[in-house]
Structures are given as C-alpha cells and as structure tokens.
Coordinates of N, CA and C and ligand atoms in Angstrom, one line a residue:
M1 N 0.7 -1.4 -0.1 CA 0.2 -0.4 -0.1 C 0.9 1.4 0.1
L2 N 0.3 2.3 -0.4 CA 1.3 3.3 -0.9 C 0.7 4.6 0.2
R3 N 1.0 5.4 1.0 CA 0.3 6.4 1.6 C 1.5 7.9 0.6
V4 N 0.6 9.0 0.2 CA 1.9 10.1 -0.2 C 1.6 11.1 0.8
L5 N 2.6 12.0 1.6 CA 2.6 13.1 1.9 C 3.6 13.3 1.2
E6 N 3.0 15.4 1.4 CA 3.5 16.1 0.7 C 3.5 17.2 1.7
G7 N 5.0 17.5 1.9 CA 5.8 19.3 2.2 C 5.9 20.1 1.4
K8 N 5.9 20.9 1.3 CA 5.1 22.5 0.4 C 6.7 22.5 0.1
D9 N 7.9 22.4 1.0 CA 9.0 22.7 0.1 C 9.7 21.6 0.5
Y10 N 10.7 21.8 0.1 CA 12.0 20.8 0.7 C 12.5 20.9 2.5
N11 N 12.6 21.7 2.4 CA 12.4 21.7 4.0 C 11.3 21.1 4.6
D12 N 10.6 21.1 4.2 CA 9.3 20.6 5.0 C 8.9 19.1 4.8
M13 N 9.6 18.9 3.6 CA 9.1 17.6 3.0 C 10.3 16.3 3.5
S14 N 11.5 17.8 4.1 CA 12.5 16.5 5.1 C 12.1 17.1 6.6
R15 N 11.2 17.4 7.0 CA 10.8 17.9 7.8 C 9.5 16.3 8.7
I16 N 9.2 16.4 7.8 CA 8.3 15.2 7.5 C 8.5 13.5 7.4
A17 N 9.9 13.4 7.1 CA 10.3 12.3 6.4 C 10.8 12.4 7.7
A18 N 11.8 13.3 8.3 CA 12.1 13.1 9.5 C 11.2 12.4 11.2
N19 N 10.1 13.5 10.8 CA 9.5 12.8 11.6 C 8.6 11.6 11.4
M20 N 8.5 10.9 10.7 CA 8.7 9.4 10.3 C 9.7 8.5 11.1
I21 N 10.7 8.8 11.2 CA 12.2 7.8 11.7 C 12.0 8.1 12.9
F22 N 11.5 9.6 13.4 CA 11.4 9.9 14.9 C 10.4 8.4 15.3
A23 N 9.3 8.4 14.9 CA 7.9 7.7 15.1 C 8.6 6.6 15.2
Q24 N 9.4 6.0 14.1 CA 9.6 4.5 14.3 C 10.9 4.5 15.5
I25 N 11.8 5.3 16.1 CA 12.4 5.5 16.6 C 11.8 4.7 18.4
T26 N 11.4 6.1 18.4 CA 10.1 6.2 19.5 C 9.4 4.9 19.7
L27 N 8.6 4.4 18.4 CA 8.1 2.7 18.7 C 8.6 1.8 19.4
Q28 N 10.1 1.7 18.9 CA 10.7 1.1 18.8 C 12.3 1.0 18.7
P29 N 12.7 1.4 19.6 CA 14.3 2.2 20.8 C 15.5 1.0 19.3
G30 N 15.3 0.1 19.1 CA 16.1 -1.0 19.2 C 15.9 -1.0 17.6
C31 N 15.5 -0.3 16.6 CA 14.7 -0.6 15.6 C 16.1 -0.6 14.4
V32 N 16.0 -1.2 13.7 CA 17.0 -1.4 12.5 C 16.6 -0.2 11.6
L33 N 17.4 1.0 11.3 CA 17.1 1.8 10.1 C 18.1 1.6 8.8
G34 N 17.1 1.3 7.3 CA 18.2 0.8 6.2 C 18.2 2.6 6.1
L35 N 19.4 3.3 5.6 CA 19.8 4.3 5.6 C 20.2 4.8 3.8
A36 N 20.3 6.0 3.5 CA 20.4 6.0 2.2 C 21.4 7.4 2.3
T37 N 22.1 7.9 1.3 CA 22.9 9.2 1.2 C 22.1 10.1 0.0
G38 N 23.5 10.7 -0.9 CA 23.2 11.4 -1.6 C 22.4 13.2 -1.3
S39 N 21.9 13.8 -1.9 CA 21.2 15.1 -1.8 C 20.2 15.1 -0.9
T40 N 19.7 14.3 -1.7 CA 17.6 14.3 -0.7 C 17.8 14.1 0.7
P41 N 18.7 13.1 1.5 CA 18.1 12.7 2.5 C 18.6 14.1 3.7
I42 N 19.7 14.4 3.2 CA 20.5 15.5 4.1 C 19.7 16.6 5.3
G43 N 18.6 17.1 4.3 CA 17.2 17.7 5.5 C 17.2 16.8 6.1
T44 N 17.0 15.8 5.9 CA 16.5 15.2 7.0 C 16.7 14.4 8.3
Y45 N 18.1 14.5 7.8 CA 19.6 14.5 8.7 C 19.5 15.7 9.7
N46 N 19.3 16.7 9.0 CA 19.6 17.9 9.5 C 18.6 17.4 11.1
H47 N 17.2 17.3 10.6 CA 16.1 17.7 10.9 C 16.2 16.3 12.7
L48 N 16.6 15.2 12.2 CA 17.0 14.1 13.1 C 17.7 14.5 14.0
V49 N 19.1 15.2 13.6 CA 20.2 15.6 14.4 C 19.8 16.8 15.6
E50 N 18.7 17.6 14.4 CA 18.1 18.9 15.6 C 17.6 18.3 16.7
C51 N 16.3 17.4 16.4 CA 16.0 16.3 17.5 C 16.9 15.9 18.5
Y52 N 17.6 15.1 18.3 CA 18.4 14.6 19.4 C 19.1 15.9 20.1
K53 N 19.5 16.8 19.5 CA 20.2 17.7 20.5 C 19.2 18.4 21.0
K54 N 18.1 18.7 21.1 CA 17.2 18.7 22.0 C 17.2 18.0 23.4
G55 N 17.4 16.7 22.8 CA 16.7 15.6 23.5 C 15.7 15.1 23.3
D56 N 15.2 15.4 22.5 CA 14.3 14.1 22.3 C 14.1 13.1 21.6
L57 N 15.6 12.8 21.1 CA 15.6 11.7 20.4 C 16.5 10.6 21.2
D58 N 16.3 9.4 21.0 CA 17.8 8.5 21.1 C 18.3 7.3 20.6
F59 N 19.2 7.6 19.9 CA 19.6 6.8 19.3 C 20.8 5.1 19.7
S60 N 20.5 5.4 20.5 CA 21.3 4.4 21.6 C 21.4 2.6 21.5
Q61 N 19.8 2.6 20.7 CA 19.6 1.1 20.4 C 19.8 0.7 19.2
V62 N 19.5 2.6 18.5 CA 18.7 2.0 16.9 C 20.6 1.5 16.1
T63 N 20.3 0.2 15.4 CA 21.3 -0.3 13.9 C 20.9 0.1 12.9
S64 N 22.1 1.0 12.2 CA 21.6 1.1 11.1 C 22.6 0.1 10.0
V65 N 21.6 0.4 8.5 CA 22.7 -0.6 7.6 C 22.8 -0.1 6.7
N66 N 23.3 0.8 5.8 CA 23.0 1.4 4.2 C 23.1 1.0 3.1
L67 N 22.4 1.6 2.5 CA 22.2 1.3 0.9 C 23.3 0.2 0.4
D68 N 24.1 1.2 0.3 CA 25.5 1.0 -0.7 C 27.2 1.7 -0.4
E69 N 27.8 1.3 -1.1 CA 29.5 2.1 -1.1 C 30.0 2.0 -1.8
Y70 N 31.0 2.9 -2.6 CA 31.6 2.8 -3.7 C 33.0 1.2 -3.5
R71 N 33.0 0.7 -4.1 CA 34.2 -0.4 -4.2 C 35.2 0.3 -4.4
G72 N 36.5 0.1 -3.0 CA 37.5 0.7 -3.1 C 37.8 1.5 -2.7
L73 N 36.7 2.6 -1.9 CA 37.0 3.3 -1.1 C 37.1 3.2 0.5
N74 N 38.1 3.4 1.1 CA 37.7 3.9 2.6 C 36.9 4.7 3.0
G75 N 36.7 4.5 4.5 CA 35.7 5.2 4.8 C 35.7 6.2 5.5
T76 N 37.2 6.8 5.5 CA 37.7 8.0 5.6 C 38.2 8.8 4.6
N77 N 37.8 8.7 2.9 CA 37.6 9.1 2.1 C 36.5 10.3 2.2
D78 N 36.4 10.8 1.5 CA 35.5 12.1 1.9 C 34.7 11.9 0.6
Q79 N 35.0 11.4 -0.2 CA 34.0 10.7 -0.9 C 33.1 9.3 -1.1
S80 N 33.8 8.6 0.1 CA 32.8 7.3 0.7 C 31.3 7.7 1.0
Y81 N 30.6 6.6 1.0 CA 29.1 7.1 1.7 C 29.2 6.8 3.1
R82 N 30.6 6.1 3.5 CA 30.8 5.9 5.2 C 31.5 7.3 5.7
Y83 N 32.0 8.1 4.8 CA 32.1 9.4 5.5 C 31.1 10.2 5.4
F84 N 30.3 10.4 4.5 CA 28.9 10.8 4.2 C 27.8 10.5 6.0
M85 N 27.7 9.5 6.0 CA 27.3 9.4 7.3 C 28.1 9.6 8.2
N86 N 29.0 9.7 8.6 CA 29.6 9.8 9.5 C 29.4 11.6 9.5
E87 N 29.8 12.1 8.3 CA 30.0 13.5 9.1 C 28.0 14.2 8.6
H88 N 26.8 14.0 8.0 CA 25.6 14.1 8.3 C 24.7 13.5 9.4
L89 N 25.2 12.9 10.0 CA 24.1 11.9 10.8 C 25.2 11.3 12.2
F90 N 26.3 10.6 11.7 CA 26.4 9.6 12.6 C 27.0 10.2 13.5
H91 N 28.0 11.4 13.6 CA 28.7 12.1 14.5 C 28.1 12.8 15.0
H92 N 26.6 13.2 15.2 CA 26.3 14.2 15.9 C 24.6 14.0 16.5
V93 N 25.0 12.3 16.4 CA 24.0 12.2 17.6 C 24.2 10.7 18.6
N94 N 23.7 10.3 19.2 CA 24.6 9.2 20.4 C 24.0 8.1 19.4
I95 N 24.3 7.0 18.1 CA 24.2 5.8 18.2 C 25.9 5.5 18.1
K96 N 25.6 3.9 18.3 CA 26.9 3.4 18.9 C 27.6 3.4 17.5
P97 N 28.8 4.0 17.1 CA 29.9 3.4 15.9 C 29.6 2.0 15.5
E98 N 29.3 1.1 16.5 CA 29.4 -0.4 16.1 C 28.4 -1.1 15.5
N99 N 27.2 -0.5 15.7 CA 25.9 -0.6 15.2 C 25.3 0.1 13.3
T100 N 26.5 0.8 13.2 CA 26.4 1.6 12.2 C 27.4 0.5 10.7
H101 N 26.5 0.3 9.6 CA 26.9 -0.2 8.7 C 26.9 0.3 7.6
V102 N 28.3 -0.3 6.6 CA 27.8 0.1 5.1 C 28.6 -0.7 4.7
P103 N 28.6 -1.1 3.8 CA 29.2 -2.3 2.4 C 30.5 -1.7 2.8
D104 N 31.5 -2.7 3.3 CA 32.8 -2.2 3.2 C 33.8 -2.3 2.0
G105 N 33.3 -0.9 1.5 CA 34.4 -0.7 0.0 C 35.6 -0.9 -0.1
T106 N 36.9 -1.2 1.1 CA 37.9 -1.9 0.7 C 37.7 -3.6 0.9
N107 N 36.8 -4.2 0.8 CA 37.1 -5.5 0.4 C 37.0 -5.8 -0.6
P108 N 38.2 -6.4 -1.3 CA 38.8 -6.6 -2.8 C 37.5 -7.6 -3.3
D109 N 37.2 -8.5 -2.3 CA 36.0 -9.9 -2.8 C 34.9 -9.9 -2.7
A110 N 34.0 -9.2 -3.7 CA 33.1 -8.9 -3.9 C 32.2 -9.8 -3.3
V111 N 32.2 -10.9 -3.8 CA 31.5 -12.4 -3.8 C 31.1 -12.1 -2.3
K112 N 32.3 -12.3 -1.5 CA 32.5 -12.3 0.1 C 31.7 -11.2 1.3
E113 N 31.9 -10.2 0.5 CA 31.7 -8.8 0.9 C 30.3 -9.0 0.9
C114 N 29.9 -9.1 -0.2 CA 28.2 -8.6 0.0 C 28.0 -10.0 0.2
G115 N 27.9 -11.5 0.5 CA 27.3 -12.0 1.1 C 27.5 -12.2 2.6
R116 N 28.9 -11.8 3.0 CA 28.8 -10.8 4.1 C 27.1 -9.8 4.7
Y117 N 26.8 -8.9 4.0 CA 26.2 -7.9 3.9 C 25.0 -8.8 4.0
D118 N 24.7 -9.5 3.1 CA 23.5 -10.0 3.4 C 23.3 -10.7 4.7
Q119 N 24.1 -11.3 5.3 CA 24.0 -12.3 6.4 C 23.9 -11.3 7.2
L120 N 24.7 -10.6 7.1 CA 24.1 -9.5 8.6 C 23.0 -8.2 8.8
I121 N 22.1 -8.7 7.2 CA 20.8 -7.7 7.3 C 20.0 -8.9 8.2
E122 N 20.1 -10.2 7.7 CA 19.5 -11.5 8.2 C 20.0 -11.5 10.5
T123 N 20.4 -11.5 10.1 CA 21.3 -11.9 11.6 C 20.6 -10.6 12.7
L124 N 20.0 -9.3 11.2 CA 20.3 -7.8 12.6 C 18.1 -8.4 12.9
G125 N 17.7 -9.3 11.8 CA 16.6 -9.6 11.6 C 15.8 -8.9 10.6
G126 N 16.2 -8.5 9.7 CA 15.9 -7.5 9.0 C 15.6 -6.0 8.9
V127 N 15.1 -5.0 8.0 CA 15.0 -4.1 8.1 C 13.9 -3.6 8.5
D128 N 13.8 -1.8 9.4 CA 12.6 -2.0 10.0 C 12.1 -1.1 9.3
L129 N 12.5 -0.1 8.9 CA 12.0 1.4 8.1 C 13.6 1.3 7.0
Q130 N 13.2 1.3 5.8 CA 14.2 1.8 4.8 C 13.7 2.8 4.4
L131 N 14.8 4.0 4.7 CA 14.4 5.3 3.7 C 15.7 4.9 2.5
L132 N 15.0 6.0 1.3 CA 15.0 5.6 -0.1 C 15.2 6.8 -0.6
G133 N 16.6 6.5 -1.5 CA 16.0 8.2 -2.6 C 15.8 7.8 -3.5
L134 N 15.2 8.8 -4.9 CA 15.1 7.8 -6.2 C 16.2 8.0 -7.3
G135 N 16.5 8.2 -7.7 CA 17.7 7.9 -9.1 C 16.5 8.7 -10.3
N136 N 17.2 9.6 -11.0 CA 16.0 10.0 -12.0 C 16.0 9.3 -13.0
N137 N 16.5 8.2 -13.0 CA 15.8 6.4 -13.6 C 15.1 5.9 -13.4
G138 N 15.1 6.2 -12.3 CA 14.5 5.0 -11.4 C 14.8 3.8 -10.3
H139 N 16.1 4.8 -10.3 CA 17.6 3.8 -9.8 C 16.9 4.1 -7.9
I140 N 17.2 2.9 -7.8 CA 17.4 2.6 -6.0 C 18.7 2.3 -5.8
G141 N 19.0 2.5 -4.3 CA 20.8 1.9 -4.2 C 21.3 2.6 -5.3
F142 N 21.7 1.6 -6.1 CA 22.5 1.3 -7.0 C 22.4 0.3 -8.2
N143 N 20.9 -0.1 -7.6 CA 19.9 -1.2 -8.8 C 19.8 0.0 -10.1
E144 N 20.7 -0.4 -11.2 CA 20.3 0.8 -12.4 C 19.4 -0.3 -13.3
P145 N 18.5 0.3 -13.7 CA 17.6 -0.1 -15.3 C 18.5 -0.8 -15.6
D146 N 18.1 -2.5 -15.8 CA 18.3 -3.5 -16.4 C 17.4 -4.0 -16.9
D147 N 17.6 -5.6 -17.0 CA 17.1 -6.8 -17.7 C 16.4 -7.5 -16.8
N148 N 17.1 -7.3 -15.1 CA 16.3 -8.2 -14.3 C 16.8 -7.1 -13.0
F149 N 15.7 -7.9 -12.2 CA 16.1 -7.3 -10.8 C 17.1 -8.4 -9.4
E150 N 18.0 -7.8 -9.6 CA 19.5 -8.7 -8.4 C 18.7 -8.3 -6.9
K151 N 18.4 -9.3 -6.8 CA 17.9 -9.6 -5.7 C 19.0 -9.5 -4.5
G152 N 19.6 -10.1 -4.6 CA 21.0 -9.7 -2.6 C 21.5 -8.8 -3.1
T153 N 22.6 -8.4 -2.4 CA 23.7 -7.3 -2.3 C 24.6 -7.9 -3.5
H154 N 24.7 -6.8 -4.1 CA 25.9 -7.2 -5.5 C 26.3 -6.0 -5.8
C155 N 28.2 -6.1 -6.4 CA 29.3 -5.1 -7.2 C 28.0 -4.9 -8.5
V156 N 28.4 -3.5 -8.4 CA 27.6 -3.2 -9.9 C 29.4 -2.2 -10.7
N157 N 28.9 -2.5 -12.0 CA 29.7 -1.6 -12.6 C 29.3 -0.2 -12.8
L158 N 29.1 0.9 -12.6 CA 29.1 2.5 -13.0 C 29.7 2.6 -14.3
T159 N 28.1 2.7 -14.6 CA 27.8 3.7 -15.9 C 29.6 4.9 -16.5
E160 N 30.0 4.5 -17.8 CA 30.6 5.9 -18.2 C 30.4 7.2 -17.7
S161 N 29.3 7.3 -17.9 CA 28.5 8.6 -17.5 C 28.7 9.3 -15.8
T162 N 28.4 8.3 -15.4 CA 28.6 8.1 -13.4 C 29.9 8.2 -13.5
I163 N 30.7 8.1 -13.3 CA 32.4 7.9 -13.7 C 32.5 9.1 -14.1
K164 N 32.3 9.6 -14.6 CA 33.1 11.0 -15.3 C 32.4 12.2 -14.9
A165 N 30.9 11.8 -14.1 CA 30.3 12.8 -13.5 C 31.0 12.7 -12.1
N166 N 32.1 12.0 -11.8 CA 32.3 11.6 -10.3 C 33.5 12.2 -10.4
S167 N 34.4 12.7 -11.3 CA 35.5 12.3 -11.2 C 36.0 13.5 -11.2
R168 N 35.4 14.8 -11.4 CA 35.5 16.0 -10.5 C 35.7 16.1 -9.2
F169 N 35.7 15.0 -8.6 CA 35.6 15.6 -7.1 C 36.7 14.5 -6.9
F170 N 37.4 13.9 -7.9 CA 39.0 13.6 -7.7 C 40.0 13.6 -8.0
S171 N 41.4 13.7 -7.9 CA 42.5 14.6 -8.0 C 42.9 13.8 -9.4
S172 N 42.8 12.7 -9.5 CA 43.6 12.2 -10.7 C 41.7 11.1 -11.1
M173 N 41.5 10.5 -12.7 CA 40.9 9.7 -12.9 C 40.9 8.2 -12.6
E174 N 42.5 7.9 -12.4 CA 42.5 6.7 -11.6 C 41.8 6.7 -10.3
E175 N 41.8 7.4 -9.7 CA 41.0 7.4 -8.2 C 39.9 7.0 -8.6
V176 N 38.8 7.7 -9.5 CA 37.7 7.7 -9.4 C 37.3 6.1 -9.4
P177 N 35.7 5.6 -8.8 CA 35.5 4.2 -8.2 C 34.8 3.8 -9.8
T178 N 34.9 2.7 -10.1 CA 34.3 2.7 -11.4 C 33.0 1.4 -11.1
Q179 N 33.1 1.1 -9.9 CA 32.9 -0.4 -9.0 C 32.2 0.2 -7.9
A180 N 30.0 -1.0 -7.5 CA 30.3 -0.6 -6.1 C 29.1 -1.6 -5.5
Y181 N 29.8 -1.6 -4.3 CA 28.5 -2.3 -3.6 C 27.4 -1.9 -2.8
T182 N 26.0 -2.7 -3.4 CA 24.9 -2.4 -3.4 C 23.7 -3.5 -2.5
M183 N 22.7 -3.0 -2.0 CA 21.6 -4.0 -1.5 C 20.7 -4.1 -2.8
G184 N 20.3 -5.7 -2.9 CA 19.4 -5.5 -4.5 C 18.1 -5.6 -3.6
I185 N 17.0 -5.6 -4.9 CA 16.0 -5.1 -4.8 C 15.0 -6.2 -3.8
G186 N 15.9 -7.6 -3.6 CA 15.1 -8.3 -2.7 C 15.2 -7.8 -1.5
N187 N 16.8 -6.9 -0.9 CA 17.2 -6.8 0.0 C 16.3 -5.4 0.5
I188 N 15.9 -4.5 -0.3 CA 14.9 -3.3 -0.2 C 14.1 -3.7 -0.3
L189 N 13.3 -4.7 -0.8 CA 11.5 -4.9 -0.4 C 11.5 -6.0 1.1
Q190 N 12.2 -6.2 1.2 CA 12.4 -7.7 2.6 C 11.7 -6.7 3.5
A191 N 11.9 -4.8 3.8 CA 11.9 -3.8 5.1 C 10.5 -3.9 5.2
K192 N 10.6 -3.9 6.5 CA 8.8 -3.8 6.3 C 8.4 -2.6 6.1
K193 N 9.1 -1.7 6.6 CA 8.6 -0.5 6.2 C 9.6 0.5 5.2
I194 N 8.9 1.2 4.0 CA 9.9 1.6 2.9 C 9.5 3.2 3.0
L195 N 10.9 4.2 3.3 CA 10.1 5.7 3.5 C 11.0 6.1 2.0
L196 N 10.2 6.6 1.0 CA 11.3 7.2 0.1 C 11.0 8.7 -0.1
I197 N 11.9 9.4 -0.4 CA 11.8 10.2 -0.5 C 12.5 11.6 -1.5
V198 N 11.2 12.1 -1.7 CA 11.7 13.4 -3.2 C 11.5 14.1 -3.4
S199 N 12.7 15.4 -4.2 CA 12.3 16.8 -4.2 C 12.7 17.4 -5.4
G200 N 11.8 18.0 -6.1 CA 12.3 18.9 -7.0 C 11.6 18.4 -8.0
T201 N 11.1 19.6 -9.2 CA 10.6 19.5 -10.3 C 11.2 17.9 -11.5
A202 N 12.4 18.1 -10.9 CA 13.5 17.3 -11.8 C 13.1 15.8 -11.6
K203 N 12.5 15.7 -10.3 CA 11.6 14.0 -10.0 C 10.1 13.7 -10.1
A204 N 9.6 15.0 -11.0 CA 8.1 14.5 -11.2 C 7.7 13.6 -12.2
D205 N 9.1 13.2 -13.3 CA 8.4 12.3 -13.9 C 8.4 10.9 -13.5
I206 N 10.0 10.9 -12.9 CA 10.1 9.2 -12.7 C 9.4 9.1 -11.5
V207 N 8.5 10.2 -10.7 CA 7.7 9.7 -9.5 C 6.2 9.4 -10.1
R208 N 6.6 9.9 -11.4 CA 5.1 9.4 -12.2 C 5.0 8.0 -12.3
E209 N 6.0 7.8 -13.1 CA 6.7 6.7 -13.7 C 6.9 5.4 -12.7
T210 N 7.0 5.3 -11.8 CA 7.0 4.3 -10.7 C 6.2 4.4 -10.2
F211 N 5.2 5.2 -9.9 CA 4.2 4.5 -9.1 C 3.0 4.1 -9.7
T212 N 2.7 4.6 -11.0 CA 1.3 4.7 -11.6 C 2.1 4.0 -13.7
G213 N 3.2 3.6 -13.7 CA 3.6 3.5 -14.2 C 3.8 1.0 -14.5
P214 N 4.4 0.7 -15.8 CA 4.6 -1.2 -15.2 C 5.6 -1.4 -14.3
I215 N 5.2 -2.8 -13.7 CA 6.6 -2.6 -13.1 C 7.7 -3.9 -13.9
T216 N 9.0 -2.7 -14.2 CA 9.8 -3.1 -14.8 C 11.6 -3.4 -14.1
P217 N 12.0 -3.7 -14.5 CA 13.0 -3.6 -14.3 C 14.1 -2.3 -14.8
R218 N 13.3 -1.8 -15.9 CA 13.6 -0.8 -16.1 C 13.5 0.5 -15.6
V219 N 12.4 0.4 -14.7 CA 12.5 1.8 -13.8 C 12.6 0.5 -12.7
P220 N 14.3 0.5 -12.3 CA 13.5 -0.8 -10.6 C 12.7 0.1 -9.9
A221 N 12.6 1.0 -9.4 CA 11.7 1.5 -8.4 C 10.1 1.2 -8.2
S222 N 9.9 0.7 -9.5 CA 8.6 0.1 -10.3 C 8.4 -0.7 -9.1
I223 N 9.3 -1.9 -8.5 CA 8.8 -2.5 -7.6 C 8.1 -2.8 -6.4
L224 N 8.5 -1.2 -6.5 CA 7.8 -0.5 -5.1 C 6.4 -0.5 -5.1
Q225 N 5.8 -0.6 -6.3 CA 4.3 -1.1 -6.7 C 4.1 -2.2 -5.5
L226 N 4.8 -3.1 -5.3 CA 4.1 -4.6 -4.8 C 4.7 -4.7 -3.1
H227 N 5.2 -3.3 -2.5 CA 5.2 -3.1 -1.1 C 4.6 -3.0 -0.5
K228 N 4.2 -3.9 0.3 CA 2.9 -3.6 1.2 C 2.8 -2.3 2.2
D229 N 3.9 -1.7 2.4 CA 3.9 -0.4 3.2 C 5.0 0.7 3.4
V230 N 4.8 1.1 1.9 CA 5.4 2.2 1.5 C 5.0 4.0 1.8
I231 N 5.7 4.7 2.0 CA 5.4 5.7 2.5 C 6.3 6.6 1.7
L232 N 5.3 7.3 0.8 CA 6.2 8.1 -0.3 C 6.0 10.0 0.1
V233 N 7.5 10.6 0.8 CA 7.3 12.1 1.4 C 8.5 12.8 0.4
G234 N 6.9 13.7 -0.6 CA 7.4 14.3 -1.7 C 7.5 16.0 -1.3
D235 N 8.4 16.6 -2.3 CA 7.7 18.3 -2.3 C 6.6 18.5 -3.4
K236 N 6.3 19.8 -3.1 CA 4.9 19.8 -4.2 C 5.4 19.4 -5.7
A237 N 6.6 19.9 -5.1 CA 7.5 19.9 -7.2 C 7.2 19.0 -7.5
A238 N 8.2 17.9 -6.3 CA 8.6 16.3 -7.2 C 7.3 15.8 -7.5
L239 N 6.5 15.8 -6.2 CA 4.7 14.9 -6.6 C 3.9 15.8 -7.1
S240 N 3.8 16.3 -8.0 CA 3.3 17.5 -9.5 C 2.9 17.1 -10.3
K241 N 2.9 15.5 -10.4 CA 2.5 14.7 -12.1 C 1.8 13.6 -11.4
L242 N 2.1 13.0 -9.9 CA 1.0 11.7 -9.2 C 0.0 11.8 -9.9
Ligands
F6R301 C1 22.1 6.5 -2.2 C2 21.7 5.8 -3.0 C3 20.7 6.2 -4.8 C4 20.2 8.1 -4.4 C5 19.6 8.2 -5.8 C6 19.4 9.5 -5.0 O1 22.4 6.0 -1.6 O2 21.3 4.7 -2.8 O3 20.2 6.0 -5.1 O4 19.3 7.7 -3.1 O5 20.5 8.7 -6.6 O6 19.7 10.9 -5.0 P1 19.7 12.1 -4.8 O7 19.2 11.8 -3.4 O8 21.0 12.7 -4.6 O9 18.6 13.0 -5.8

C-alpha cells in the first residue's frame, strides 16, 4: 500500500520524513534503520540531529545498515558513503559506531563482502524502516535500469557517465571508483516499511512512472508498487505529476 505525504518545499518534506523516522525510533528504540546517501536525505538527517540535540530522540539502541558504498574507497575518503553518513548523521547523534553498517568498500572480494552484508541484514532480523532516494532514471540504491532485478547485495559496474560525473571530485581519473556494492531489490523489498523521499521538479516524471507505470526492471523503483507499506514523502514539485 502506498501512502503519499506532501510537504510544501524541501525543508517541509525533510521535516515530515524526519518525523516518520522519529516515530519509528520512539515506538521501537532498538529498530534497524536502512539508510541512504545522496542530496535528498541531507535535510532529513539535519532534522533528526536537531531532535537529538533537543533531547527528544535517543539513538543508543538503534542499528543502521546503509544501502551502498563505492568499491575501493576507504571510510576516511570524503567521497565514500561511510564518510557522508558520519558527517551528516552518525557523528552528531548517540548511535553506537559499532551499530552503524555500510558495505565495506575496501574489501576487494566482492562475493565475500556482498555475502557478508546479506548475512548481516539477516542476523539483525531485517530492516524495520528503509529510507530511499530515487534516481532520475528510477534507480534505488545502485540498482540501475536493467533486464532483470538483482535480489541480494551485489557489485555493480558504474556507467561511463557516472564515472565521468564523479571524476570532478577526485584528483585523478584513476582514483574514481568504477564499481560499487549495493543492496539488491530483494533486500529492499524485505524491509518492513519503506520511506521514499523525493524533491524538486526534476523528479516529477520518474515519481509518476515509478508508481503509475508498469512494474519493470527498466524502472527499478517501480517494484515498490508490490510492497505493502510504502510512504512516499515529497515536496509539491516532485509530486506534481502524480
Ligand atoms: C544513495 C543511493 C541513491 C540515491 C539516488 C538519489 O545511497 O543509493 O540511489 O538515493 O541516486 O540521489 P539524490 O538524493 O542525490 O537525488
């Protein structure tokens, strides 16, 4: 089932999304949160940090598992998703560092690392609330449009255009990651609740396609139509074509 919540702008959308996560942690202090990086969740994380600083929110029993990480990047590299999470959330709240999980980009053995991550999620009892952003092409995590859906955590080759786009953040082309580890569509669908956040006019078409178009691996997020508990939180602009 899909529920749609509209905020008037990015900040309002972020406040609503943070309230959903706030409610999850309040009702289930030991919950497992699935987390995302990217530009969309930054406002949500800022709101959560504010709630924590006011003394309204306690992360001490929370566990987190992130969707994805660049292969080859260490957590101290400022382009890594581990670094992003530390900067935007983990270092500002009382989540225990050992309870925060991101795929280990430094493990060169893709099969081992992806297997370890799937096992970890299972051992934790699955994800209670999965936060997701939406790519302009319908990707979720690093699950790009393809001929089929990948179930478990896997290693993906980044597209030429993504590698080029990312190269501006690195001092040389050799340093730009060409691969990433990502949770699969199966991992994402197994989350008990999904919170998809979208912002801006640029996402309006793909939001409509995701929820009103055919379910196809060509639009990976369209599979969310089959999940029984999806909350879509967006600003007016992103929801304008739904
Ligand atoms: C991030 C991730 C990506 C982003 C997506 C949207 O961990 O897995 O799928 O959620 O690319 O990114 P933004 O929010 O920057 O539009």
